[in-house]
Short mmCIF file of C-alpha atoms and ligand atoms in Angstrom, two decimals:
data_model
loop_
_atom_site.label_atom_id
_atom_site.label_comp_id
_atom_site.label_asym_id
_atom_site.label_seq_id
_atom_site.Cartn_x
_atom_site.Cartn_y
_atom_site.Cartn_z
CA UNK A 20 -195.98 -156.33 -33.70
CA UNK A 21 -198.63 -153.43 -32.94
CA UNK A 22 -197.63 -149.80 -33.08
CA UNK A 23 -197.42 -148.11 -29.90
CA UNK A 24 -196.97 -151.28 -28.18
CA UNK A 25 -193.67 -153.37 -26.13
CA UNK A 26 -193.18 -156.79 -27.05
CA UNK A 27 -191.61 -158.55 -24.87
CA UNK A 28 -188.71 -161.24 -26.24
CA UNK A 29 -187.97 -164.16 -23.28
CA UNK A 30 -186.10 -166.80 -22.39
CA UNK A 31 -188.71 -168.96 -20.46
CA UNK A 32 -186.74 -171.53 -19.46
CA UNK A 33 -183.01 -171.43 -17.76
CA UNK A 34 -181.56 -168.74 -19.84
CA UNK A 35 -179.28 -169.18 -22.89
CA UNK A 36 -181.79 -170.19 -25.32
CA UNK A 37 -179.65 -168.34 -28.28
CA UNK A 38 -181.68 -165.01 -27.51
CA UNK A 39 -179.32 -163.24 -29.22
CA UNK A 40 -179.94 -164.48 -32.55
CA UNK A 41 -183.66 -164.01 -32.14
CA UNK A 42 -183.25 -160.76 -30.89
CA UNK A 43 -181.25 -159.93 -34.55
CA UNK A 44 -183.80 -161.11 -36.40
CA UNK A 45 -186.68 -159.17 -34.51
CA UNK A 46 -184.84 -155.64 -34.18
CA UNK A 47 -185.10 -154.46 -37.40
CA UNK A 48 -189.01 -153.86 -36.88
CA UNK A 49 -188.73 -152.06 -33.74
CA UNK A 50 -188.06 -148.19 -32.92
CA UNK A 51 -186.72 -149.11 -29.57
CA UNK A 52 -184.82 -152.11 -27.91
CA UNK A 53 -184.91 -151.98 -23.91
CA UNK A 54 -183.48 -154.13 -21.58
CA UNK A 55 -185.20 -154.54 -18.25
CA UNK A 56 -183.60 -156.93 -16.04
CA UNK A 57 -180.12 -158.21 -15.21
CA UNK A 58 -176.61 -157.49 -15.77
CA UNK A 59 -173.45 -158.33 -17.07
CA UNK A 60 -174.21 -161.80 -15.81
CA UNK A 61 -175.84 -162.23 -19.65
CA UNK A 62 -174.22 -163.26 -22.75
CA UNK A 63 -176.05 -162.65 -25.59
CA UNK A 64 -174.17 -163.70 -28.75
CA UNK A 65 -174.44 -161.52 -32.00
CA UNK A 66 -173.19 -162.35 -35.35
CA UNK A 67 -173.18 -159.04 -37.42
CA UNK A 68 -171.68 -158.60 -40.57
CA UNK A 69 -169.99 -161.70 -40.20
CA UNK A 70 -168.45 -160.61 -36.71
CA UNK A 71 -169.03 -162.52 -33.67
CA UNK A 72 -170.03 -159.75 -30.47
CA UNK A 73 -170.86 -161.05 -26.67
CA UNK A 74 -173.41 -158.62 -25.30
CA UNK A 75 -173.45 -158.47 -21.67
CA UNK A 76 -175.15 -155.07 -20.86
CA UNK A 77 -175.90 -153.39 -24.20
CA UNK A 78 -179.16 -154.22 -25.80
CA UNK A 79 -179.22 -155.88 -29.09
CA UNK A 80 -180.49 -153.13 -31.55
CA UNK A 81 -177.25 -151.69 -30.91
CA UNK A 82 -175.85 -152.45 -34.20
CA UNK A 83 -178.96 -150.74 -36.24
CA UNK A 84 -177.80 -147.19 -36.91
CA UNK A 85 -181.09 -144.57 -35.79
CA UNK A 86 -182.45 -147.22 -33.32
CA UNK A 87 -182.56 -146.42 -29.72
CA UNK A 88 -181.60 -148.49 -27.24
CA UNK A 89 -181.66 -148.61 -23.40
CA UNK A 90 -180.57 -150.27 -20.50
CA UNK A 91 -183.66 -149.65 -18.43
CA UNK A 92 -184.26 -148.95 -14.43
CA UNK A 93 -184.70 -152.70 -13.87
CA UNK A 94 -181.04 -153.51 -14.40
CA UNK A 95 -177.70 -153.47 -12.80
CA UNK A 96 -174.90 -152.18 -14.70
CA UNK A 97 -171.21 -152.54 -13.88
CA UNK A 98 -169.26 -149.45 -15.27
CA UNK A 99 -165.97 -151.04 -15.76
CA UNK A 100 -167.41 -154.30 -17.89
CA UNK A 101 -169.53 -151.79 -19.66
CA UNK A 102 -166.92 -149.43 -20.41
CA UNK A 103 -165.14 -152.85 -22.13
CA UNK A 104 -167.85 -153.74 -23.98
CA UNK A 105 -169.00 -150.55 -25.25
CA UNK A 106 -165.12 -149.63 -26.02
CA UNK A 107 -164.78 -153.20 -27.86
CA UNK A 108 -168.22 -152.42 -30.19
CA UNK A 109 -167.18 -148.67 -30.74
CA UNK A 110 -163.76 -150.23 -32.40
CA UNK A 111 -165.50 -152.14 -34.44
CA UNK A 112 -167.03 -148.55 -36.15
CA UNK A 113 -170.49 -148.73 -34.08
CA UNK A 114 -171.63 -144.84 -32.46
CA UNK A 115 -172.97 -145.92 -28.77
CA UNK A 116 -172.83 -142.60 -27.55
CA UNK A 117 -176.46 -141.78 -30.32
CA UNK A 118 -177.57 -144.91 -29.53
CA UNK A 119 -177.52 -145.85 -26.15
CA UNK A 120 -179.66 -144.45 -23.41
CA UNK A 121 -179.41 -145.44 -19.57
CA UNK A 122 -181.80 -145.11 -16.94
CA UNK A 123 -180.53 -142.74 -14.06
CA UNK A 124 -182.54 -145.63 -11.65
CA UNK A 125 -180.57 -148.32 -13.29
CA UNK A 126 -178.36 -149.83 -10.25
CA UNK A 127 -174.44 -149.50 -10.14
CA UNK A 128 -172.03 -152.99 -9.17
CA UNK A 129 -169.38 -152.04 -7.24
CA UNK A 130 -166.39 -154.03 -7.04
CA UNK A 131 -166.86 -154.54 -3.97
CA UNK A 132 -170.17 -155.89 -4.83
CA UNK A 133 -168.40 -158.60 -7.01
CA UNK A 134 -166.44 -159.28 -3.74
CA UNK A 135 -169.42 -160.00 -1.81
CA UNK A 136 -171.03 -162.22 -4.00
CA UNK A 137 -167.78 -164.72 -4.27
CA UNK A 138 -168.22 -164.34 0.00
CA UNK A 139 -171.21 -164.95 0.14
CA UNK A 140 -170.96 -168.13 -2.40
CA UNK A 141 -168.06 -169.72 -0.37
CA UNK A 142 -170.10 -169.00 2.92
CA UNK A 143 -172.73 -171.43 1.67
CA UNK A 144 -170.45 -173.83 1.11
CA UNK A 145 -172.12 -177.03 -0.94
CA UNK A 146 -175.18 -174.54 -1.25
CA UNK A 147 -174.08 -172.50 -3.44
CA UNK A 148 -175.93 -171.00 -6.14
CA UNK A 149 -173.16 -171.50 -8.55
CA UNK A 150 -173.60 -167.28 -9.32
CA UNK A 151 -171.70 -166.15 -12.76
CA UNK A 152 -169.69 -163.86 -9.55
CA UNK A 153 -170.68 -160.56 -11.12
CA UNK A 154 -172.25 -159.12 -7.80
CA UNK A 155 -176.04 -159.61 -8.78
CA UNK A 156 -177.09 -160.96 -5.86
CA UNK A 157 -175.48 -158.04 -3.72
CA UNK A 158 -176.46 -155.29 -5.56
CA UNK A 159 -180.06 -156.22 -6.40
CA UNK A 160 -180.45 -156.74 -2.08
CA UNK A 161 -178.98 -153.60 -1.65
CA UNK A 162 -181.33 -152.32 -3.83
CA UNK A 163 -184.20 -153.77 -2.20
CA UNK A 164 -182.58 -152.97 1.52
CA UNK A 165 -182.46 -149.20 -0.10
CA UNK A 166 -178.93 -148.85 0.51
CA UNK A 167 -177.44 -149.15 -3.26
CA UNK A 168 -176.50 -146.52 -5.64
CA UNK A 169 -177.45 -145.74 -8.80
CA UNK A 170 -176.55 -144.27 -12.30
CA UNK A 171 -177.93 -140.72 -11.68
CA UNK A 172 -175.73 -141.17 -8.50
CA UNK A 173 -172.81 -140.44 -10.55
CA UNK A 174 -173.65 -137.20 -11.56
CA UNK A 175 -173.69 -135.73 -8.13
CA UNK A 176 -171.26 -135.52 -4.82
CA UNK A 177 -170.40 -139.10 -6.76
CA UNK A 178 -166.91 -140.18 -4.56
CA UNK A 179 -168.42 -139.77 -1.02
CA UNK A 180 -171.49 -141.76 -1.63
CA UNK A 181 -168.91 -144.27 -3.25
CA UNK A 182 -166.80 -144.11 -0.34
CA UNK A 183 -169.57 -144.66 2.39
CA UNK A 184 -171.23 -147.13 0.67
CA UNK A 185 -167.62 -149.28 -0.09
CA UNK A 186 -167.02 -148.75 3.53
CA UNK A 187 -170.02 -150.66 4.65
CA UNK A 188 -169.30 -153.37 1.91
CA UNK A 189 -165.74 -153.48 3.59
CA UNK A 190 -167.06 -154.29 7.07
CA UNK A 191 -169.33 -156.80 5.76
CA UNK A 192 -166.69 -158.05 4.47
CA UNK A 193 -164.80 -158.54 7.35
CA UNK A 194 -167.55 -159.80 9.97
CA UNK A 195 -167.40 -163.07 7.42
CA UNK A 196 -163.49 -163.05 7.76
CA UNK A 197 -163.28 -162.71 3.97
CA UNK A 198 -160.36 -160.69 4.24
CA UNK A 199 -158.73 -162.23 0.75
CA UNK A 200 -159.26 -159.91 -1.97
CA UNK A 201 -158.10 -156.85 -3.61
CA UNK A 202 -159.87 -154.53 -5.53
CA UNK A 203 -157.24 -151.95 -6.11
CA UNK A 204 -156.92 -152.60 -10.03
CA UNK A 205 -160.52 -153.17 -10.75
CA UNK A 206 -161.41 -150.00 -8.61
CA UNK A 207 -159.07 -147.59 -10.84
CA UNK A 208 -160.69 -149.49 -14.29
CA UNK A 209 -164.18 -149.10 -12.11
CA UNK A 210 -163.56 -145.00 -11.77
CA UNK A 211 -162.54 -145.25 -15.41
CA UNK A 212 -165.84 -146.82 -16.44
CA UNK A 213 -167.60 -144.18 -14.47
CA UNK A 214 -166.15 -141.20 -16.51
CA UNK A 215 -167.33 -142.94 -19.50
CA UNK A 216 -170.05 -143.39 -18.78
CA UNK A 217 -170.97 -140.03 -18.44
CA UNK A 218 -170.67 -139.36 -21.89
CA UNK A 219 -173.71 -141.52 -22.60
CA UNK A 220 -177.37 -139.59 -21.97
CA UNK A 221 -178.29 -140.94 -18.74
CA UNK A 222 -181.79 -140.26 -18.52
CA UNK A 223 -185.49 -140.62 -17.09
CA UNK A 224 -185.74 -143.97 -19.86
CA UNK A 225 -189.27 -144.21 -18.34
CA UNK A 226 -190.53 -141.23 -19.67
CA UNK A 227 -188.80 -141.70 -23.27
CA UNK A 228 -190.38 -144.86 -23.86
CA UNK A 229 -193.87 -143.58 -22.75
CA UNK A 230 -193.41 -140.79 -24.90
CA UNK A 231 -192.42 -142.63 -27.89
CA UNK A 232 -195.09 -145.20 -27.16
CA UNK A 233 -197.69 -142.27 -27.18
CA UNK A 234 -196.23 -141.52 -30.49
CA UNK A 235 -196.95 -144.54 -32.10
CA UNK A 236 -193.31 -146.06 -32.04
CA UNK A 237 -192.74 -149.71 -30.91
CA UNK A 238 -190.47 -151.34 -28.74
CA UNK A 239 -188.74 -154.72 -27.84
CA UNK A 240 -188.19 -155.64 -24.64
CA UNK A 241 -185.02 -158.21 -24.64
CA UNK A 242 -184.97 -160.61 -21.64
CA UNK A 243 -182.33 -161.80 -20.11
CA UNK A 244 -181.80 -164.88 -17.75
CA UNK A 245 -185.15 -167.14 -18.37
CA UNK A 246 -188.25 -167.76 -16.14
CA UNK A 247 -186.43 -170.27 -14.03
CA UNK A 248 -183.87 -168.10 -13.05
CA UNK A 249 -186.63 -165.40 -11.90
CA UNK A 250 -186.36 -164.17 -8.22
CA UNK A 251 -190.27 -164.83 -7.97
CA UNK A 252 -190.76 -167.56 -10.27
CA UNK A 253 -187.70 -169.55 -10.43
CA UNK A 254 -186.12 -172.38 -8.80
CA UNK A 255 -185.78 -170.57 -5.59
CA UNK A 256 -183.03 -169.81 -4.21
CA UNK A 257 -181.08 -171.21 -7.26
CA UNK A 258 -181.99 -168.18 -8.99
CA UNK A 259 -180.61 -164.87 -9.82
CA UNK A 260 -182.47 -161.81 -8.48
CA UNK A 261 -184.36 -159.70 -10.83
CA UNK A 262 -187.61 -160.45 -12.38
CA UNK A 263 -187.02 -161.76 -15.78
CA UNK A 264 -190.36 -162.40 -16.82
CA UNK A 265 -192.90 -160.40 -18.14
CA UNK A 266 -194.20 -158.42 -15.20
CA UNK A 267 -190.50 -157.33 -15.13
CA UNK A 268 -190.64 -155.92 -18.13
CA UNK A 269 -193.45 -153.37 -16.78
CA UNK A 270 -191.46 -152.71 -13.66
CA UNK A 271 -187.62 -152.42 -15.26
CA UNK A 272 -188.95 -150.12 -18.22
CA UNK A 273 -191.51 -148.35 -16.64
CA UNK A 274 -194.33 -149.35 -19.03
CA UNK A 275 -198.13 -150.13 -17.76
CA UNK A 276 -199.54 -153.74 -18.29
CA UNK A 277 -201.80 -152.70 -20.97
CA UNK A 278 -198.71 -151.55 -23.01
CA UNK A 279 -197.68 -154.85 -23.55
CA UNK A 280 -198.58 -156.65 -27.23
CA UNK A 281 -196.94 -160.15 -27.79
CA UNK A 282 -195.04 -161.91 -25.59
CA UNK A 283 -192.86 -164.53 -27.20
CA UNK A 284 -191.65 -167.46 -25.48
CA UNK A 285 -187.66 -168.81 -26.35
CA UNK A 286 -186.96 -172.41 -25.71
CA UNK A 287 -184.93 -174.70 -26.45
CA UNK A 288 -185.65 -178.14 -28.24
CA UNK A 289 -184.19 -179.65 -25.55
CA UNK A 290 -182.99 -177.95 -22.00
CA UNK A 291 -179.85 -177.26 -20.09
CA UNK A 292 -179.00 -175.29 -17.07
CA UNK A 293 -175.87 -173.64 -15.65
CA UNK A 294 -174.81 -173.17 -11.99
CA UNK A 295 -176.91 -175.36 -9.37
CA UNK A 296 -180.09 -176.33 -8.01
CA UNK A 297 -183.29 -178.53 -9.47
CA UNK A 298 -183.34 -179.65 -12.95
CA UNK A 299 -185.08 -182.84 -13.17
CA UNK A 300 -184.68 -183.59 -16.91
CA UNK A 301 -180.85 -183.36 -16.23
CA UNK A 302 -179.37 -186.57 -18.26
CA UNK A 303 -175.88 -188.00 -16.75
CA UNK A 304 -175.41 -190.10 -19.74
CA UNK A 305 -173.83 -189.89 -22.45
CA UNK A 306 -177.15 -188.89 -24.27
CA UNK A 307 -176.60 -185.70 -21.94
CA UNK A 308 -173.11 -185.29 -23.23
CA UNK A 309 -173.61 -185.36 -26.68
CA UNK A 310 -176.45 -182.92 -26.27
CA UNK A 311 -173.71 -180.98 -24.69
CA UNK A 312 -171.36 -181.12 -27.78
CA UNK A 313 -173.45 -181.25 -30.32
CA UNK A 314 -175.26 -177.94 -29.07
CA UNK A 315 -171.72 -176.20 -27.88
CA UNK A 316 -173.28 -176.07 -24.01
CA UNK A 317 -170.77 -173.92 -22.46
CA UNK A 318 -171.50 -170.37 -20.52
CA UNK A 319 -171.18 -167.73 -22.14
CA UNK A 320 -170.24 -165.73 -19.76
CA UNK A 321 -168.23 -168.19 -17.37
CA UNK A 322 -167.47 -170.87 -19.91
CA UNK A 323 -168.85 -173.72 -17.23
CA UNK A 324 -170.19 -176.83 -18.80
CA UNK A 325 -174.15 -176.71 -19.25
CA UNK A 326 -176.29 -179.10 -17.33
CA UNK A 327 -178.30 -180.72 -20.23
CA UNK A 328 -181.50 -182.58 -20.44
CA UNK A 329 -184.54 -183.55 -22.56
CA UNK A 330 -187.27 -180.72 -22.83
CA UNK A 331 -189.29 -179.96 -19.98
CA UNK A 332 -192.95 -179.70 -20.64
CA UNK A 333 -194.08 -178.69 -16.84
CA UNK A 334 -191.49 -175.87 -16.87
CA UNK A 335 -192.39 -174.74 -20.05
CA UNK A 336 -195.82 -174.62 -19.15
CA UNK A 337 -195.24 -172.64 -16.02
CA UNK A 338 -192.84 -170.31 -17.86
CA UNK A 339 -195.86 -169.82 -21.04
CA UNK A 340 -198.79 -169.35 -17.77
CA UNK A 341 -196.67 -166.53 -15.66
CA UNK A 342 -195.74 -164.43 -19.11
CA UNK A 343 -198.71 -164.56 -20.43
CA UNK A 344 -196.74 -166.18 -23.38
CA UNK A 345 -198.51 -165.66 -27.04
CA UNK A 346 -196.03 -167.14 -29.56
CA UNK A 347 -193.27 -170.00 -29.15
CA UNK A 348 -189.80 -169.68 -30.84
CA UNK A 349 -188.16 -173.21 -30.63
CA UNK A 350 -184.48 -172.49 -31.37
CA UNK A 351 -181.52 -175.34 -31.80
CA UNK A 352 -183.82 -177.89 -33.34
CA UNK A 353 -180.92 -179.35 -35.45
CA UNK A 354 -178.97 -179.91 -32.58
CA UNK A 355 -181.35 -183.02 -31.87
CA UNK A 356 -180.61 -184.83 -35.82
CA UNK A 357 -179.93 -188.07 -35.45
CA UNK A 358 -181.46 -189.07 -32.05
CA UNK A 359 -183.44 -192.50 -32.41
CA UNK A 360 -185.92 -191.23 -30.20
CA UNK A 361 -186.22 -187.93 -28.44
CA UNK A 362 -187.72 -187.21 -25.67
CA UNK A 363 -190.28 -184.53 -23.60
CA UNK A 364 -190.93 -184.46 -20.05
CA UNK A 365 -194.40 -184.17 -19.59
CA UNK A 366 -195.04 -184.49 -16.03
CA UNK A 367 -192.77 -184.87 -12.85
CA UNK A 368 -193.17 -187.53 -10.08
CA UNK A 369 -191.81 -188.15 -6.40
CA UNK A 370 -193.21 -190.74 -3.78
CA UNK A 371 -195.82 -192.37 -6.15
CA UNK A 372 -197.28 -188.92 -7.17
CA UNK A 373 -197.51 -187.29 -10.40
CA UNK A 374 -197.54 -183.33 -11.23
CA UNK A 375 -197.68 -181.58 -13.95
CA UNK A 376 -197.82 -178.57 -12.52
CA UNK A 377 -194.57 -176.86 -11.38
CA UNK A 378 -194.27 -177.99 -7.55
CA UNK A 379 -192.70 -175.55 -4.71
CA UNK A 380 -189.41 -177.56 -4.20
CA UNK A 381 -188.69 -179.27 -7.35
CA UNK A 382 -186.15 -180.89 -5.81
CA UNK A 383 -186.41 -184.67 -5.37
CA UNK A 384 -188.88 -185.07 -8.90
CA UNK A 385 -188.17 -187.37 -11.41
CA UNK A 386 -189.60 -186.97 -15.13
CA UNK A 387 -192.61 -188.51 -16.55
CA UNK A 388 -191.37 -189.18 -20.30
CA UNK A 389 -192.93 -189.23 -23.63
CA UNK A 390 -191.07 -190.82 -26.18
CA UNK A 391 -190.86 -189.61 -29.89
CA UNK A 392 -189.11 -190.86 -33.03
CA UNK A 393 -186.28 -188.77 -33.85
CA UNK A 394 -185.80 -187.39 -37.55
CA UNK A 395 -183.04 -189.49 -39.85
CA UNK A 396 -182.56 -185.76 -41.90
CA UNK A 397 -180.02 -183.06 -41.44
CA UNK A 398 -182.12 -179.92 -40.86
CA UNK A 399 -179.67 -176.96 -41.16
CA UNK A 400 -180.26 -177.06 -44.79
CA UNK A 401 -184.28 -176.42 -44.33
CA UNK A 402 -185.50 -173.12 -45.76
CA UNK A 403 -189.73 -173.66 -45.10
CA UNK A 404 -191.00 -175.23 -42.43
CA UNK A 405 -193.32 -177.63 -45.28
CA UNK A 406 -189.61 -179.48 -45.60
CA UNK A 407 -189.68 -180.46 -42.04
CA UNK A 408 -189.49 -184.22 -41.45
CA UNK A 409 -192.66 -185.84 -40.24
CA UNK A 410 -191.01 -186.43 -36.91
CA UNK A 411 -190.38 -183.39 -36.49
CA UNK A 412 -193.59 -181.63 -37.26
CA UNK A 413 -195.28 -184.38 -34.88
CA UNK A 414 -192.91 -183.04 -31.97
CA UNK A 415 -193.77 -179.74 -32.72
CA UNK A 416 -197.61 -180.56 -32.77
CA UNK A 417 -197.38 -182.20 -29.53
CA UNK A 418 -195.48 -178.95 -27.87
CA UNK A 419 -198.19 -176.92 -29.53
CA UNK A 420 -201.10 -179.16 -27.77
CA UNK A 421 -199.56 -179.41 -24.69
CA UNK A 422 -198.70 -175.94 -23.95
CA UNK A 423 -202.05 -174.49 -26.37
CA UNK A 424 -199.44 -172.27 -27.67
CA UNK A 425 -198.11 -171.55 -31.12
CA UNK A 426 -194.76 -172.52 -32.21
CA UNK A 427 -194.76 -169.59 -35.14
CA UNK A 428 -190.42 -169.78 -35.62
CA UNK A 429 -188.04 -172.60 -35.18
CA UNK A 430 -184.88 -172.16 -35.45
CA UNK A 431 -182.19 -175.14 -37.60
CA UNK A 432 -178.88 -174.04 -37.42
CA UNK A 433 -176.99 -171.11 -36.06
CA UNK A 434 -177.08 -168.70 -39.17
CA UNK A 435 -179.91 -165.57 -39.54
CA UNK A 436 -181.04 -167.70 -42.15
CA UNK A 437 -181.51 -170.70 -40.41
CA UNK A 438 -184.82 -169.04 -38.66
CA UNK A 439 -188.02 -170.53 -39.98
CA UNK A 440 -191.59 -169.11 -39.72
CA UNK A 441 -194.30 -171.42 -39.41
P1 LIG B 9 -176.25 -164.61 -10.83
O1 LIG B 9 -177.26 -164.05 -11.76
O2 LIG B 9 -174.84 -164.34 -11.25
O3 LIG B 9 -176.51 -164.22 -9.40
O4 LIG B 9 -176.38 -166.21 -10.87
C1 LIG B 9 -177.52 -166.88 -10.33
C2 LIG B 9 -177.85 -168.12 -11.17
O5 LIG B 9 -178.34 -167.71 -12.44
C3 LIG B 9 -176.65 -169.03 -11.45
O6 LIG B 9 -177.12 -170.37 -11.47
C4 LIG B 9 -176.21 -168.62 -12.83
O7 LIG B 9 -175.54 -169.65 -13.51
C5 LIG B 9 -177.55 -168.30 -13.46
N1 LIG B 9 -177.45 -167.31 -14.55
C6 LIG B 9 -177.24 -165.99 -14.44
N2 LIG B 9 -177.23 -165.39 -15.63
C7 LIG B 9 -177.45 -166.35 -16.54
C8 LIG B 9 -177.58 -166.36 -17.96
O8 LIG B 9 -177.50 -165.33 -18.65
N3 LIG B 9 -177.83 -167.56 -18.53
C9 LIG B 9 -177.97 -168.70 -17.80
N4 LIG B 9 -177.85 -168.74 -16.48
C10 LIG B 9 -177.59 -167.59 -15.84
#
């Protein structure tokens, strides 16, 4: 952690990688935590002070009294959700309104948004991308198609531009004969969320991390999503549409290339994904299942089983070679006591031919396995990473050769405490 510099804090796989515990261990030693990317799809689970928080919007430094934090011009922001969650961590004795910047260039979801993206999902019938239904999709195209509005909208001739733009929604709307919604409650909560969210600064965020970066301050960038799920990168279409990897973090904050110090890499020890598309480690067994249970793989945000599989070695590659990835955290270790063996993709394979680099369509690809001993101990106890089993340290080595990365924290067990440094 350099002075003057971002770090950027990713989830290089398929998202929910336990961020959120990561992220409280890292914000102490930053001035400034930014997000970059994404929405309210996210759930980033907090434990502070013993309470349990689900941050959807807000970045994680929120709880550190004289730390800024902002929700920067690469993400999409839902006033009514954020009004909720902002209301629900201000109850709990927490002062947003000194703490909380958002960029004026950050994107609004309309309701109507939200509408469009459960249209849009049932038009594609068996091809849908399985969305969290927050109206990503929509709003990041209308950004793109330079038709959306955003934040600094609000403070200006705020109910026509509304009014045009929900018009236009509304005939899309009804060109797909999707005539069977209502957005009358939401709207008023929506108009509710927009008041309140005028009493934050909404700013140039841009130009107040520059500036602080100029004066020697430092700042974390918190993903959200994971490489996989990148517009660019990911799984195509079954992806969500910002760029959450680390040439995101450049455009969504603002920040040049060169302002970027260490990039570290979340993963899990083993790998799950929510919603559809490719995932070639998925396990249909019951090995999958008690991954599943054992880890608690359930959304966050839409409380939809998690897809779950061994770890996958080409993706993680991929993921470490597109963020420029300097450090690995490997988090939910324990959740894989008491597996005989264990197991690590290390190259796919489809029609007698091997890969193990991450193919175009990765659809149709069955894993290459390595097999490993699993560990006989219980590791949530672990304080050093000298107590690890043998097994365990080999499976780390191998991930460290593979991927000619450092593993520098793994995590054992849910708990702050449970976060070892290698
Ligand atoms: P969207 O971001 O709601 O458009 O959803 C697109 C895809 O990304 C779906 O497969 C979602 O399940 C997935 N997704 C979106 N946000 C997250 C997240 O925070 N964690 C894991 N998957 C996510």
């Amino acid at each position: 952690m350099a002075k003057g510099k971002v770090d950027a804090l990713l989830g290089i796989v398929f998202g929910d990688e336990g961020k959120g515990k990561v992220v409280d261990v890292f914000t102490p030693k930053y001035d400034i935590v930014a997000r970059f990317a994404g929405g309210p799809n996210a759930g980033h689970t907090i434990i502070f002070e013993g309470k349990k928080f689900v941050l959807r919007s807000i970045p994680s430094g929120i709880f550190d009294e004289g730390k800024l934090n902002i929700i920067g011009n690469g993400c999409v922001i839902a006033p009514d959700l954020f009004m909720a969650e902002a209301q629900e961590l201000e109850t709990a004795g927490y002062n947003l309104k000194e703490r909380l910047h958002i960029s004026k260039r950050a994107h609004l979801i309309l309701p109507t948004h939200r509408v469009l993206d459960r249209a849009y999902e049932a038009a594609k019938g068996k091809n849908k991308v399985g969305t969290t239904g927050k109206g990503i999709g929509p709003t990041y195209s209308e950004k793109a198609s330079r038709t959306g509005l955003r934040v600094g909208d609000i403070l200006e001739n705020f109910q026509q531009k509304y009014q045009m733009l929900k018009a236009r929604h509304e005939q899309i709307l009804s060109d797909l004969h999707y005539t069977d919604y209502d957005i009358a409650e939401e709207e008023q909560k929506w108009m509710e969320g927009v008041e309140y969210m005028r009493q934050f600064p909404l700013t140039d965020t841009e130009t107040e991390i520059n500036q602080a970066l100029r004066q020697g301050k430092n700042v974390l960038a918190e993903g959200a999503q994971g490489t996989m799920l990148d517009i660019d990168h990911g799984t195509y279409p079954f992806v969500s549409s910002s760029s959450t990897t680390c040439g995101g973090v450049c455009t969504g904050l603002g920040v040049a290339p060169n302002t970027i110090g260490e990039v570290f890499g979340i993963f899990k020890a083993y790998s799950t994904r929510v919603g559809s598309g490719p995932f070639p480690v998925e396990l249909f067994d019951e090995t999958g299942d008690k991954i599943r249970e054992i880890g608690h793989e359930y959304g966050a945000v839409t409380g939809r089983n998690r897809r779950c599989g061994w770890l996958d070695l080409v993706a993680l590659k991929y993921a470490i070679m597109v963020n420029g990835v300097s450090q690995l955290i490997m988090m939910k270790s324990d959740v894989l006591d008491g597996f005989d063996t264990i197991r690590a993709c290390i190259a796919y394979e489809k029609d007698g031919v091997q890969t193990t680099d991450m193919p175009y369509d990765t659809e149709g690809w069955t894993p290459v396995y390595r097999d490993f001993p699993g560990w006989e101990q219980n590791l949530t106890s672990l304080t050093s990473a000298d107590q690890f089993p043998q097994e365990l340290k080999d499976y780390i080595r191998f991930i460290e050769e593979e991927t000619e990365t450092p593993v520098t924290i793994v995590s054992v067990g849910p708990d702050r405490e449970q976060t070892i440094s290698r």
